[in-house]
Short mmCIF file of C-alpha atoms and ligand atoms in Angstrom, two decimals:
data_model
loop_
_atom_site.label_atom_id
_atom_site.label_comp_id
_atom_site.label_asym_id
_atom_site.label_seq_id
_atom_site.Cartn_x
_atom_site.Cartn_y
_atom_site.Cartn_z
CA MET A 217 0.00 0.00 0.00
CA SER A 218 1.44 3.39 -0.91
CA VAL A 219 2.10 5.88 1.85
CA SER A 220 0.25 9.06 1.04
CA THR A 221 2.91 11.62 1.64
CA SER A 222 6.45 12.36 0.65
CA TYR A 223 6.89 13.86 4.14
CA PRO A 224 8.15 11.59 6.92
CA ILE A 225 5.51 9.95 9.10
CA SER A 226 6.00 8.09 12.36
CA ALA A 227 6.45 4.33 12.41
CA ALA A 228 3.13 4.03 14.29
CA THR A 229 1.28 5.89 11.51
CA ALA A 230 2.98 3.77 8.83
CA ARG A 231 1.84 0.62 10.68
CA HIS A 232 -1.68 2.04 10.98
CA LEU A 233 -1.74 2.76 7.24
CA ASN A 234 -0.75 -0.81 6.55
CA ARG A 235 -3.88 -2.28 8.11
CA PRO A 236 -5.57 -4.43 5.50
CA VAL A 237 -8.83 -2.61 6.24
CA PHE A 238 -10.04 0.15 8.57
CA GLY A 239 -12.75 -2.00 10.03
CA HIS A 240 -15.79 -1.67 12.24
CA VAL A 241 -15.26 -2.15 15.96
CA ILE A 242 -18.05 -4.28 17.37
CA ASP A 243 -18.02 -5.67 20.90
CA GLY A 244 -14.28 -5.00 21.14
CA GLU A 245 -13.37 -6.76 17.88
CA VAL A 246 -12.14 -5.05 14.73
CA VAL A 247 -14.17 -6.71 11.98
CA ALA A 248 -14.91 -6.49 8.27
CA SER A 249 -18.41 -5.92 6.88
CA LEU A 250 -20.62 -9.02 6.89
CA ASP A 251 -20.94 -8.75 3.11
CA GLY A 252 -17.22 -7.95 2.68
CA GLU A 253 -17.91 -4.55 1.06
CA THR A 254 -15.22 -1.85 1.31
CA MET A 255 -14.73 1.78 0.33
CA PRO A 256 -11.48 3.54 -0.65
CA VAL A 257 -9.60 5.86 1.70
CA ILE A 258 -8.33 8.82 -0.35
CA ASP A 259 -5.55 11.25 0.55
CA PRO A 260 -6.96 14.64 -0.55
CA ALA A 261 -3.47 16.11 -1.03
CA THR A 262 -2.69 13.63 -3.81
CA GLY A 263 -6.00 12.05 -4.79
CA ASP A 264 -4.33 8.67 -4.19
CA GLU A 265 -6.01 5.72 -2.58
CA VAL A 266 -4.08 4.99 0.62
CA GLY A 267 -6.19 2.20 2.04
CA VAL A 268 -9.64 0.71 2.27
CA ALA A 269 -12.27 0.88 4.96
CA ALA A 270 -15.21 -1.38 5.67
CA LEU A 271 -18.44 -0.17 4.07
CA GLY A 272 -21.12 -0.94 6.60
CA SER A 273 -24.66 -2.05 5.82
CA ALA A 274 -27.78 -2.28 7.94
CA ALA A 275 -26.63 -5.75 9.02
CA ASP A 276 -23.38 -4.34 10.44
CA VAL A 277 -25.30 -1.57 12.18
CA ASP A 278 -27.56 -4.20 13.70
CA ARG A 279 -24.56 -6.10 15.12
CA ALA A 280 -23.15 -2.90 16.63
CA VAL A 281 -26.47 -1.82 18.13
CA ARG A 282 -26.98 -5.27 19.70
CA SER A 283 -23.56 -4.99 21.29
CA ALA A 284 -24.25 -1.50 22.65
CA ARG A 285 -27.73 -2.53 23.77
CA ALA A 286 -26.35 -5.49 25.75
CA ALA A 287 -23.64 -3.30 27.31
CA PHE A 288 -26.23 -0.74 28.40
CA ASP A 289 -28.90 -3.16 29.56
CA ASP A 290 -26.63 -5.34 31.70
CA GLY A 291 -25.30 -2.23 33.44
CA ARG A 292 -21.62 -3.06 32.92
CA TRP A 293 -20.94 0.61 32.36
CA ARG A 294 -23.76 2.68 33.80
CA TYR A 295 -23.67 0.86 37.16
CA LEU A 296 -19.89 1.02 37.41
CA ALA A 297 -18.98 3.27 40.36
CA PRO A 298 -18.66 6.90 39.23
CA LEU A 299 -15.05 7.29 40.33
CA GLU A 300 -14.10 4.12 38.48
CA LYS A 301 -15.69 5.50 35.30
CA GLU A 302 -13.69 8.67 35.84
CA ARG A 303 -10.41 6.75 36.27
CA ARG A 304 -10.97 4.87 33.00
CA LEU A 305 -11.89 7.99 31.06
CA ARG A 306 -8.76 9.72 32.35
CA ARG A 307 -6.73 6.70 31.25
CA LEU A 308 -8.30 6.99 27.79
CA ALA A 309 -7.28 10.66 27.62
CA ALA A 310 -3.72 9.75 28.62
CA LEU A 311 -3.52 6.97 26.02
CA VAL A 312 -4.71 9.27 23.24
CA GLU A 313 -2.19 11.89 24.38
CA GLU A 314 0.60 9.28 24.18
CA SER A 315 -0.52 8.50 20.61
CA ARG A 316 -1.02 12.13 19.60
CA THR A 317 1.32 11.94 16.60
CA LEU A 318 -0.46 8.86 15.28
CA PHE A 319 -3.87 10.55 15.60
CA GLY A 320 -2.68 13.85 14.13
CA GLU A 321 -0.85 12.31 11.18
CA SER A 322 -3.70 9.92 10.42
CA ASP A 323 -6.18 12.81 10.38
CA THR A 324 -3.97 14.78 7.99
CA ILE A 325 -3.66 11.82 5.61
CA ASP A 326 -7.41 11.18 5.81
CA SER A 327 -8.77 14.73 5.64
CA GLY A 328 -5.94 16.88 4.21
CA LEU A 329 -6.14 19.22 7.22
CA LEU A 330 -2.86 20.92 8.16
CA ARG A 331 -0.75 19.22 10.81
CA TRP A 332 -1.01 22.10 13.31
CA TYR A 333 -4.80 21.89 12.97
CA THR A 334 -4.97 18.13 13.41
CA ASP A 335 -2.71 18.51 16.48
CA ALA A 336 -5.11 21.13 17.84
CA MET A 337 -8.02 18.70 17.26
CA VAL A 338 -6.16 16.02 19.23
CA ASP A 339 -5.59 18.54 22.04
CA PHE A 340 -9.31 19.31 21.98
CA ALA A 341 -10.15 15.59 22.09
CA VAL A 342 -7.78 14.92 25.00
CA GLY A 343 -8.86 18.04 26.92
CA SER A 344 -12.53 17.21 26.45
CA THR A 345 -12.01 13.62 27.58
CA GLU A 346 -10.22 14.89 30.71
CA TYR A 347 -13.05 17.36 31.30
CA PHE A 348 -15.83 14.80 30.86
CA ALA A 349 -13.88 12.31 32.99
CA GLY A 350 -14.81 14.62 35.88
CA TRP A 351 -18.56 14.33 35.31
CA PRO A 352 -19.68 10.82 36.35
CA SER A 353 -19.48 11.70 40.08
CA LYS A 354 -21.15 15.07 39.52
CA ILE A 355 -24.30 14.31 37.52
CA GLU A 356 -26.65 15.09 40.36
CA GLY A 357 -30.39 14.80 40.75
CA THR A 358 -32.67 17.17 42.65
CA ILE A 359 -35.24 16.87 45.43
CA PRO A 360 -38.16 19.21 44.75
CA PRO A 361 -40.55 20.26 47.53
CA VAL A 362 -43.78 18.16 47.52
CA PRO A 363 -46.69 17.62 49.98
CA SER A 364 -45.36 16.32 53.28
CA ASP A 365 -46.75 12.77 52.98
CA MET A 366 -44.60 12.25 49.90
CA VAL A 367 -40.97 12.33 48.87
CA ALA A 368 -40.02 12.93 45.28
CA TYR A 369 -36.62 13.05 43.67
CA GLN A 370 -35.46 13.60 40.14
CA LEU A 371 -32.63 11.51 38.70
CA ARG A 372 -30.58 12.34 35.64
CA GLU A 373 -30.29 9.16 33.64
CA PRO A 374 -28.45 8.34 30.42
CA HIS A 375 -30.56 7.98 27.27
CA GLY A 376 -29.22 4.43 26.73
CA VAL A 377 -27.78 3.59 23.31
CA LEU A 378 -26.71 6.73 21.48
CA GLY A 379 -26.17 6.81 17.71
CA LEU A 380 -23.39 9.31 16.99
CA ILE A 381 -23.10 10.39 13.33
CA VAL A 382 -20.28 12.77 12.46
CA PRO A 383 -18.62 14.64 9.55
CA TRP A 384 -15.02 14.53 8.31
CA ASN A 385 -13.63 17.90 9.31
CA GLY A 386 -12.19 16.89 12.68
CA PRO A 387 -11.99 13.10 12.81
CA SER A 388 -10.16 12.88 16.15
CA ALA A 389 -12.16 15.71 17.71
CA VAL A 390 -15.07 13.25 17.66
CA LEU A 391 -13.55 11.67 20.76
CA ALA A 392 -14.92 14.70 22.64
CA PHE A 393 -18.48 13.67 21.71
CA VAL A 394 -17.79 10.04 22.61
CA ALA A 395 -16.30 10.99 26.00
CA ALA A 396 -19.28 13.22 26.81
CA ALA A 397 -21.78 10.51 25.89
CA ILE A 398 -20.16 7.74 27.86
CA SER A 399 -19.36 9.96 30.86
CA ALA A 400 -23.14 10.37 31.17
CA GLY A 401 -23.52 6.56 31.19
CA ASN A 402 -24.60 5.99 27.59
CA CYS A 403 -23.28 3.30 25.25
CA VAL A 404 -22.37 4.54 21.79
CA VAL A 405 -22.49 3.42 18.18
CA LEU A 406 -20.27 5.84 16.27
CA LYS A 407 -20.65 6.23 12.50
CA PRO A 408 -17.62 8.19 11.26
CA ALA A 409 -17.74 10.07 7.97
CA GLU A 410 -17.01 7.91 4.95
CA GLN A 411 -14.18 10.29 3.96
CA THR A 412 -12.32 9.83 7.28
CA PRO A 413 -12.50 6.31 8.71
CA MET A 414 -8.94 6.04 10.04
CA THR A 415 -8.90 7.28 13.64
CA ALA A 416 -12.23 5.95 14.95
CA VAL A 417 -10.72 2.46 15.03
CA LEU A 418 -7.85 3.77 17.16
CA MET A 419 -10.25 5.45 19.58
CA ALA A 420 -12.17 2.24 20.17
CA GLU A 421 -8.96 0.23 20.60
CA LEU A 422 -7.60 2.69 23.16
CA ALA A 423 -10.96 2.80 24.97
CA ALA A 424 -10.68 -0.98 25.44
CA GLU A 425 -7.09 -0.59 26.67
CA ALA A 426 -8.28 2.04 29.15
CA GLY A 427 -10.72 -0.48 30.65
CA ILE A 428 -13.91 0.81 29.05
CA PRO A 429 -15.92 -2.39 28.64
CA ASN A 430 -16.59 -3.94 25.24
CA GLY A 431 -19.82 -2.73 23.73
CA VAL A 432 -19.65 0.74 25.30
CA LEU A 433 -18.05 2.21 22.18
CA ASN A 434 -18.79 0.49 18.87
CA VAL A 435 -17.82 1.87 15.47
CA VAL A 436 -19.62 1.21 12.19
CA GLN A 437 -17.78 2.53 9.16
CA GLY A 438 -19.78 3.47 6.10
CA ALA A 439 -21.77 6.09 4.28
CA ARG A 440 -25.27 7.50 4.39
CA GLU A 441 -26.95 4.07 4.31
CA ALA A 442 -25.20 3.01 7.53
CA GLY A 443 -26.12 6.34 9.15
CA ALA A 444 -29.75 5.98 8.11
CA ALA A 445 -29.89 2.39 9.42
CA LEU A 446 -28.54 3.61 12.76
CA VAL A 447 -31.18 6.33 13.03
CA GLU A 448 -33.99 3.89 12.24
CA HIS A 449 -32.79 1.01 14.42
CA PRO A 450 -35.28 0.36 17.23
CA GLY A 451 -32.41 -0.47 19.60
CA VAL A 452 -31.05 3.09 19.41
CA ASP A 453 -32.51 5.46 22.00
CA ALA A 454 -31.17 8.84 20.85
CA ILE A 455 -29.21 10.43 18.03
CA SER A 456 -26.48 13.04 18.10
CA PHE A 457 -25.68 14.33 14.62
CA THR A 458 -23.10 16.78 13.33
CA GLY A 459 -23.08 17.52 9.62
CA SER A 460 -25.03 19.19 6.86
CA LEU A 461 -28.53 20.63 7.02
CA GLY A 462 -29.84 18.20 4.40
CA ALA A 463 -28.70 15.13 6.27
CA GLY A 464 -29.70 16.61 9.63
CA SER A 465 -33.29 17.30 8.63
CA ALA A 466 -33.61 13.83 7.04
CA ILE A 467 -32.33 12.33 10.29
CA GLN A 468 -34.72 14.35 12.43
CA ALA A 469 -37.65 13.25 10.25
CA ALA A 470 -36.61 9.58 10.43
CA ALA A 471 -36.04 9.75 14.20
CA ALA A 472 -39.47 11.31 14.68
CA LYS A 473 -41.08 8.00 13.62
CA ARG A 474 -39.84 6.52 16.91
CA ALA A 475 -39.95 9.80 18.85
CA LYS A 476 -36.21 9.61 19.44
CA PRO A 477 -34.47 12.63 20.90
CA VAL A 478 -32.11 14.16 18.35
CA SER A 479 -29.49 16.84 18.70
CA LEU A 480 -28.34 18.53 15.50
CA GLU A 481 -25.13 20.50 15.02
CA LEU A 482 -25.43 21.76 11.46
CA GLY A 483 -23.86 24.33 9.23
CA GLY A 484 -23.51 28.10 9.28
CA LYS A 485 -22.94 31.31 7.37
CA SER A 486 -21.46 33.17 10.25
CA PRO A 487 -21.13 36.97 10.21
CA PHE A 488 -17.79 38.49 11.22
CA ILE A 489 -18.54 42.15 11.96
CA VAL A 490 -15.83 44.82 12.15
CA PHE A 491 -16.70 48.24 13.60
CA PRO A 492 -14.52 51.29 12.85
CA ASP A 493 -12.94 51.51 16.32
CA ALA A 494 -11.66 47.92 16.20
CA ASP A 495 -8.04 46.82 16.39
CA LEU A 496 -7.72 46.36 12.63
CA GLU A 497 -4.54 44.33 12.82
CA ALA A 498 -6.15 41.77 15.12
CA ALA A 499 -9.38 41.81 13.08
CA THR A 500 -7.44 41.18 9.84
CA ALA A 501 -5.64 38.16 11.28
CA ALA A 502 -8.85 36.76 12.75
CA ALA A 503 -10.89 37.32 9.57
CA MET A 504 -8.28 35.38 7.61
CA MET A 505 -8.08 32.58 10.16
CA GLY A 506 -11.88 32.51 10.28
CA VAL A 507 -12.15 31.52 6.63
CA TRP A 508 -8.78 30.05 5.61
CA MET A 509 -8.45 27.73 8.61
CA ALA A 510 -9.12 24.17 7.46
CA SER A 511 -9.63 25.72 4.00
CA GLY A 512 -13.00 27.01 5.15
CA GLN A 513 -14.25 23.54 6.05
CA VAL A 514 -15.31 24.58 9.54
CA CYS A 515 -18.95 24.94 10.51
CA THR A 516 -18.27 28.24 12.31
CA ALA A 517 -16.18 29.72 9.45
CA GLY A 518 -16.75 33.50 9.43
CA THR A 519 -17.57 33.54 5.75
CA ARG A 520 -19.68 36.73 5.75
CA VAL A 521 -17.24 39.50 6.63
CA LEU A 522 -19.26 42.66 7.39
CA ILE A 523 -17.12 45.81 7.40
CA HIS A 524 -18.18 49.33 8.38
CA ALA A 525 -18.03 51.74 5.43
CA ASP A 526 -15.43 53.98 7.14
CA ILE A 527 -12.80 51.22 7.25
CA HIS A 528 -14.04 49.02 4.42
CA ASP A 529 -11.41 49.79 1.80
CA GLU A 530 -8.51 49.75 4.24
CA LEU A 531 -9.50 46.43 5.78
CA VAL A 532 -10.23 44.82 2.41
CA GLU A 533 -6.79 45.83 1.22
CA ARG A 534 -5.12 44.38 4.31
CA ILE A 535 -7.00 41.07 4.04
CA VAL A 536 -6.43 40.73 0.28
CA GLU A 537 -2.73 41.61 0.43
CA ARG A 538 -2.03 39.25 3.31
CA SER A 539 -4.03 36.43 1.73
CA ARG A 540 -2.40 36.80 -1.70
CA ASP A 541 0.88 35.23 -0.65
CA MET A 542 -0.50 32.34 1.33
CA ARG A 543 1.30 29.11 0.72
CA ILE A 544 -0.94 26.33 -0.53
CA GLY A 545 0.27 22.77 0.00
CA SER A 546 0.19 19.45 1.76
CA GLY A 547 -0.90 19.39 5.37
CA PHE A 548 2.43 17.75 6.17
CA ASP A 549 4.48 20.69 4.86
CA PRO A 550 5.10 22.95 7.88
CA GLU A 551 5.17 25.94 5.51
CA SER A 552 1.64 25.28 4.19
CA GLN A 553 -1.02 27.79 5.20
CA LEU A 554 -3.87 26.35 3.15
CA GLY A 555 -4.38 22.62 2.65
CA PRO A 556 -6.61 20.74 0.21
CA LEU A 557 -10.36 20.33 0.33
CA VAL A 558 -11.45 16.92 1.51
CA SER A 559 -12.64 15.49 -1.80
CA ALA A 560 -13.15 16.03 -5.50
CA ASP A 561 -16.85 16.66 -4.77
CA GLN A 562 -16.03 19.40 -2.30
CA LEU A 563 -13.63 21.01 -4.80
CA ALA A 564 -16.34 20.96 -7.48
CA ARG A 565 -18.80 22.53 -5.02
CA VAL A 566 -16.41 25.39 -4.24
CA GLN A 567 -15.73 25.97 -7.94
CA SER A 568 -19.44 26.12 -8.68
CA TYR A 569 -19.97 28.79 -5.99
CA VAL A 570 -17.15 30.90 -7.46
CA GLY A 571 -19.10 30.88 -10.74
CA ILE A 572 -22.35 31.70 -8.93
CA GLY A 573 -20.70 34.68 -7.17
CA GLN A 574 -19.49 36.09 -10.46
CA GLU A 575 -22.86 35.59 -12.15
CA GLU A 576 -24.57 37.33 -9.22
CA GLY A 577 -22.39 40.41 -9.79
CA ALA A 578 -20.00 40.23 -6.84
CA GLU A 579 -16.44 41.35 -7.56
CA LEU A 580 -13.84 38.61 -7.44
CA VAL A 581 -10.79 40.34 -5.95
CA LEU A 582 -8.62 37.32 -5.12
CA GLY A 583 -8.26 33.71 -6.22
CA GLY A 584 -11.18 31.90 -7.75
CA ALA A 585 -9.42 28.88 -9.24
CA ARG A 586 -8.29 25.40 -8.46
CA HIS A 587 -4.63 25.29 -7.39
CA GLY A 588 -2.50 22.82 -9.38
CA ASP A 589 -3.86 19.63 -10.86
CA VAL A 590 -2.89 17.14 -8.16
CA GLY A 591 -5.14 16.69 -5.14
CA TYR A 592 -8.07 18.97 -4.31
CA PHE A 593 -6.51 22.39 -3.62
CA HIS A 594 -8.33 25.68 -4.18
CA GLU A 595 -7.00 29.23 -3.99
CA PRO A 596 -8.11 31.53 -1.18
CA THR A 597 -10.97 33.41 -2.81
CA ILE A 598 -12.41 36.80 -1.87
CA PHE A 599 -15.52 38.53 -3.21
CA THR A 600 -16.31 42.17 -2.43
CA GLY A 601 -19.47 44.08 -3.22
CA VAL A 602 -21.49 41.15 -1.94
CA ARG A 603 -25.17 41.77 -1.19
CA ASN A 604 -26.80 39.71 1.51
CA ASP A 605 -29.39 38.35 -0.92
CA MET A 606 -26.71 36.70 -3.08
CA ARG A 607 -26.31 32.96 -2.80
CA ILE A 608 -22.65 33.37 -1.81
CA ALA A 609 -23.90 35.28 1.25
CA ARG A 610 -26.72 32.90 2.09
CA GLU A 611 -25.49 29.36 1.40
CA GLU A 612 -22.78 27.45 3.18
CA ILE A 613 -19.95 26.79 0.71
CA PHE A 614 -17.59 24.95 3.10
CA GLY A 615 -14.47 26.10 1.28
CA PRO A 616 -11.98 28.99 1.19
CA VAL A 617 -14.41 31.63 -0.08
CA MET A 618 -14.87 34.92 1.80
CA SER A 619 -17.83 37.19 1.02
CA ILE A 620 -17.28 40.80 2.07
CA LEU A 621 -20.27 43.09 2.72
CA ARG A 622 -20.34 46.75 3.68
CA PHE A 623 -22.57 48.31 6.38
CA ALA A 624 -23.28 51.90 7.37
CA ASP A 625 -24.23 51.67 11.06
CA GLU A 626 -24.82 49.33 13.96
CA ALA A 627 -28.48 48.69 13.18
CA GLU A 628 -27.66 47.74 9.60
CA ALA A 629 -24.89 45.39 10.80
CA TYR A 630 -27.32 43.45 13.00
CA ALA A 631 -30.00 43.45 10.29
CA ILE A 632 -27.60 41.92 7.76
CA ALA A 633 -26.09 39.52 10.29
CA ASN A 634 -29.49 38.20 11.41
CA ASP A 635 -30.88 38.02 7.88
CA SER A 636 -29.70 34.44 7.51
CA GLU A 637 -31.37 31.08 7.83
CA TYR A 638 -28.37 29.96 9.86
CA GLY A 639 -27.44 30.93 13.41
CA LEU A 640 -24.22 29.27 14.51
CA GLY A 641 -21.53 31.84 15.32
CA ALA A 642 -20.90 35.57 15.05
CA GLY A 643 -17.76 37.67 15.53
CA VAL A 644 -17.79 41.28 16.70
CA TRP A 645 -14.75 43.57 16.60
CA THR A 646 -14.98 46.76 18.64
CA ASN A 647 -13.41 48.43 21.65
CA ASP A 648 -16.70 49.97 22.70
CA LEU A 649 -17.85 47.99 25.73
CA SER A 650 -21.50 48.98 25.45
CA LEU A 651 -21.63 48.20 21.74
CA ALA A 652 -20.07 44.79 22.41
CA HIS A 653 -22.80 43.89 24.91
CA ARG A 654 -25.54 45.25 22.65
CA ALA A 655 -24.18 43.11 19.83
CA ALA A 656 -24.05 40.00 22.03
CA ARG A 657 -27.77 40.49 22.73
CA ALA A 658 -28.78 41.45 19.20
CA LEU A 659 -27.19 38.58 17.28
CA ARG A 660 -29.33 35.47 16.83
CA THR A 661 -26.62 32.81 16.98
CA GLY A 662 -25.50 30.07 19.37
CA GLN A 663 -22.08 31.70 19.90
CA VAL A 664 -20.94 35.31 19.88
CA TRP A 665 -17.21 36.02 19.95
CA ILE A 666 -16.04 39.54 20.81
CA ASN A 667 -12.51 40.53 19.80
CA THR A 668 -11.73 36.87 19.27
CA TYR A 669 -13.09 34.23 16.92
CA GLN A 670 -13.90 30.52 17.30
CA ALA A 671 -12.72 30.36 20.91
CA GLY A 672 -13.92 27.21 22.63
CA TYR A 673 -13.37 25.15 25.76
CA PRO A 674 -14.88 21.84 26.90
CA SER A 675 -16.68 23.54 29.82
CA VAL A 676 -18.54 25.99 27.54
CA ALA A 677 -21.71 24.97 25.69
CA TYR A 678 -21.57 24.88 21.91
CA GLY A 679 -24.37 24.72 19.34
CA GLY A 680 -26.63 26.63 17.00
CA VAL A 681 -30.06 28.17 16.51
CA LYS A 682 -32.30 28.37 13.42
CA LEU A 683 -31.06 26.07 10.63
CA SER A 684 -27.74 25.62 12.43
CA GLY A 685 -29.49 23.07 14.62
CA HIS A 686 -30.54 22.54 18.20
CA GLY A 687 -29.13 20.87 21.25
CA ARG A 688 -25.80 21.64 22.88
CA LEU A 689 -22.44 19.91 23.02
CA GLN A 690 -19.91 20.47 25.81
CA GLY A 691 -20.23 21.75 29.35
CA GLY A 692 -23.17 21.16 31.67
CA PRO A 693 -25.71 21.78 28.87
CA GLY A 694 -23.92 19.02 26.89
CA ILE A 695 -24.52 16.58 29.77
CA ASP A 696 -28.19 17.66 29.96
CA GLU A 697 -28.50 16.85 26.26
CA LEU A 698 -27.17 13.32 26.80
CA THR A 699 -29.47 12.50 29.72
CA HIS A 700 -33.13 12.69 30.67
CA VAL A 701 -34.86 13.31 33.98
CA LYS A 702 -36.63 10.47 35.79
CA SER A 703 -38.96 11.42 38.64
CA VAL A 704 -39.36 9.02 41.57
CA TRP A 705 -42.28 9.32 44.03
CA ILE A 706 -42.47 7.65 47.44
CA LYS A 707 -45.51 7.75 49.70
CA VAL A 708 -44.15 8.10 53.22
CA GLY A 709 -47.41 8.99 54.99
CA ALA A 710 -48.36 12.08 56.97
CA PRO A 711 -45.72 13.47 59.34
CA LEU A 712 -46.07 12.14 62.94
P1 LIG B 162 -22.97 15.28 5.71
O1 LIG B 162 -24.19 15.74 6.37
O2 LIG B 162 -23.00 14.93 4.29
O3 LIG B 162 -22.39 13.98 6.45
C1 LIG B 162 -22.21 13.95 7.84
C2 LIG B 162 -22.40 12.52 8.33
O4 LIG B 162 -23.75 12.13 8.15
C3 LIG B 162 -21.57 11.49 7.58
O5 LIG B 162 -21.14 10.52 8.53
C4 LIG B 162 -22.56 10.90 6.60
O6 LIG B 162 -22.25 9.58 6.21
C5 LIG B 162 -23.85 10.92 7.40
N1 LIG B 162 -25.09 11.01 6.64
C6 LIG B 162 -25.31 11.70 5.50
N2 LIG B 162 -26.62 11.60 5.15
C7 LIG B 162 -27.23 10.85 6.10
C8 LIG B 162 -28.58 10.40 6.31
N3 LIG B 162 -29.57 10.72 5.47
N4 LIG B 162 -28.84 9.65 7.39
C9 LIG B 162 -27.87 9.34 8.28
N5 LIG B 162 -26.57 9.72 8.13
C10 LIG B 162 -26.26 10.48 7.06
O7 LIG B 162 -21.91 16.42 6.05
P2 LIG B 162 -20.43 16.58 5.52
O8 LIG B 162 -20.46 17.08 4.13
O9 LIG B 162 -19.66 15.36 5.86
O10 LIG B 162 -19.93 17.76 6.51
C11 LIG B 162 -20.09 19.07 6.21
C12 LIG B 162 -21.24 19.69 6.96
O11 LIG B 162 -21.12 19.47 8.37
C13 LIG B 162 -21.28 21.17 6.80
O12 LIG B 162 -22.59 21.58 6.54
C14 LIG B 162 -20.82 21.70 8.15
O13 LIG B 162 -21.23 22.98 8.45
C15 LIG B 162 -21.32 20.68 9.07
N6 LIG B 162 -20.58 20.67 10.33
C16 LIG B 162 -21.18 21.19 11.42
C17 LIG B 162 -20.52 21.24 12.64
C18 LIG B 162 -21.18 21.82 13.87
O14 LIG B 162 -20.73 21.56 14.95
N7 LIG B 162 -22.24 22.59 13.74
C19 LIG B 162 -19.23 20.71 12.74
C20 LIG B 162 -18.65 20.18 11.60
C21 LIG B 162 -19.35 20.16 10.39
#
């Protein structure tokens, strides 16, 4: 099997790449699909096939759900003492940390994301696992006041078997979702994205090594069919989905047939608003990072850059000049500032939106073309003169395309920002304290970042409103999402 990169990789990653197949993990065993079907694993920097993964069917999903169901129903995990769960989750975090190069390199081969970014995703995964390792002994119930001949208490209980369906733009970061779900006592069937099957197998293997019982984390590789089978399976109690709006709404509709709770983390078209008093140097760097990071394949990408008329031309010039010389290349090249898109489909999608932007009358001031003819690279692309009714201002492109809009005053900034079907993130750049707080209230999004962008921490809730989804990951609200409340009543008789 060819190794995907001319850059050196660790011996552990080379061994991982040499697996005959990136299989499912069911009941602690790495297995092939029952029907033997596979799918290719493609390195987006070269377009080369670097391996094969199992392509799961409904029959494989059924095996995984039975395993998770048994693990939940016999209580091998949920009835384990809270501190013991915590010890094992901490061990899992430590094992992933020890294998950080393997995870980071595998993610770069699989997704094309730059090495610093895949390292940051591993840090996020480890940090989140450490954070959620602290929860099992702290998921408390409450005792509400009731008439004095009764006692009632409310328990927070895990949903049971959780189907976790995820996208490709942070394959190792998915460990954060897994750690949250199992810290709350759930058993999980994870369906990684078909583009990035490599690291989920490692997660499940290290979970077993950390003492997390078989069946608590199962992995079914595959595409939409496997995801759909997971959603529909009667043995699955709840669904947590991160991905596109189209898939998310199909999943919610399918889950409704069995009244399953669903949390949806979907896309965005996040406004990044710069007021005239802002620190323009910091705003320039953040605007660039907000769209070029991961080549724009980030749900919170700040792809609608709203600039006050007084500083519009100056800020545009700064962003364009600094973006012009960005180095495009393999995620393994430490000099690269922009890596490839994940797939040929994603490249074609970005190219089609460049055409749409031009047809709509926006001015293409930078980029606009595919870069090279190997792999799936695209130039950083900037449109100015964008109106908020253009498709490049309304639709999520998920690529390195920045749409710049001009506003005249605060009210117009909020009106443009909120005139979107999405509501994931928003950035505000100002040194006016009152304006900053007004903006935080006015913007209809799940996150507002002021003088920073895309900050996050495992203790802080994350999620969207409107078509960006519902439900929260991370923090206490993330635990609430993964549990339900059971009320217990006891008749004790009238007080003596
Ligand atoms: P996608 O929706 O096509 O796929 C995501 C996952 O869902 C994959 O595992 C896929 O196999 C599965 N899937 C697809 N259709 C399904 C169906 N009908 N039933 C069950 N499973 C199905 O998304 P993508 O193209 O892989 O990822 C890009 C999208 O994800 C973007 O819209 C992006 O904004 C979003 N995203 C959101 C967040 C967030 O936290 N809000 C984070 C990352 C990505």
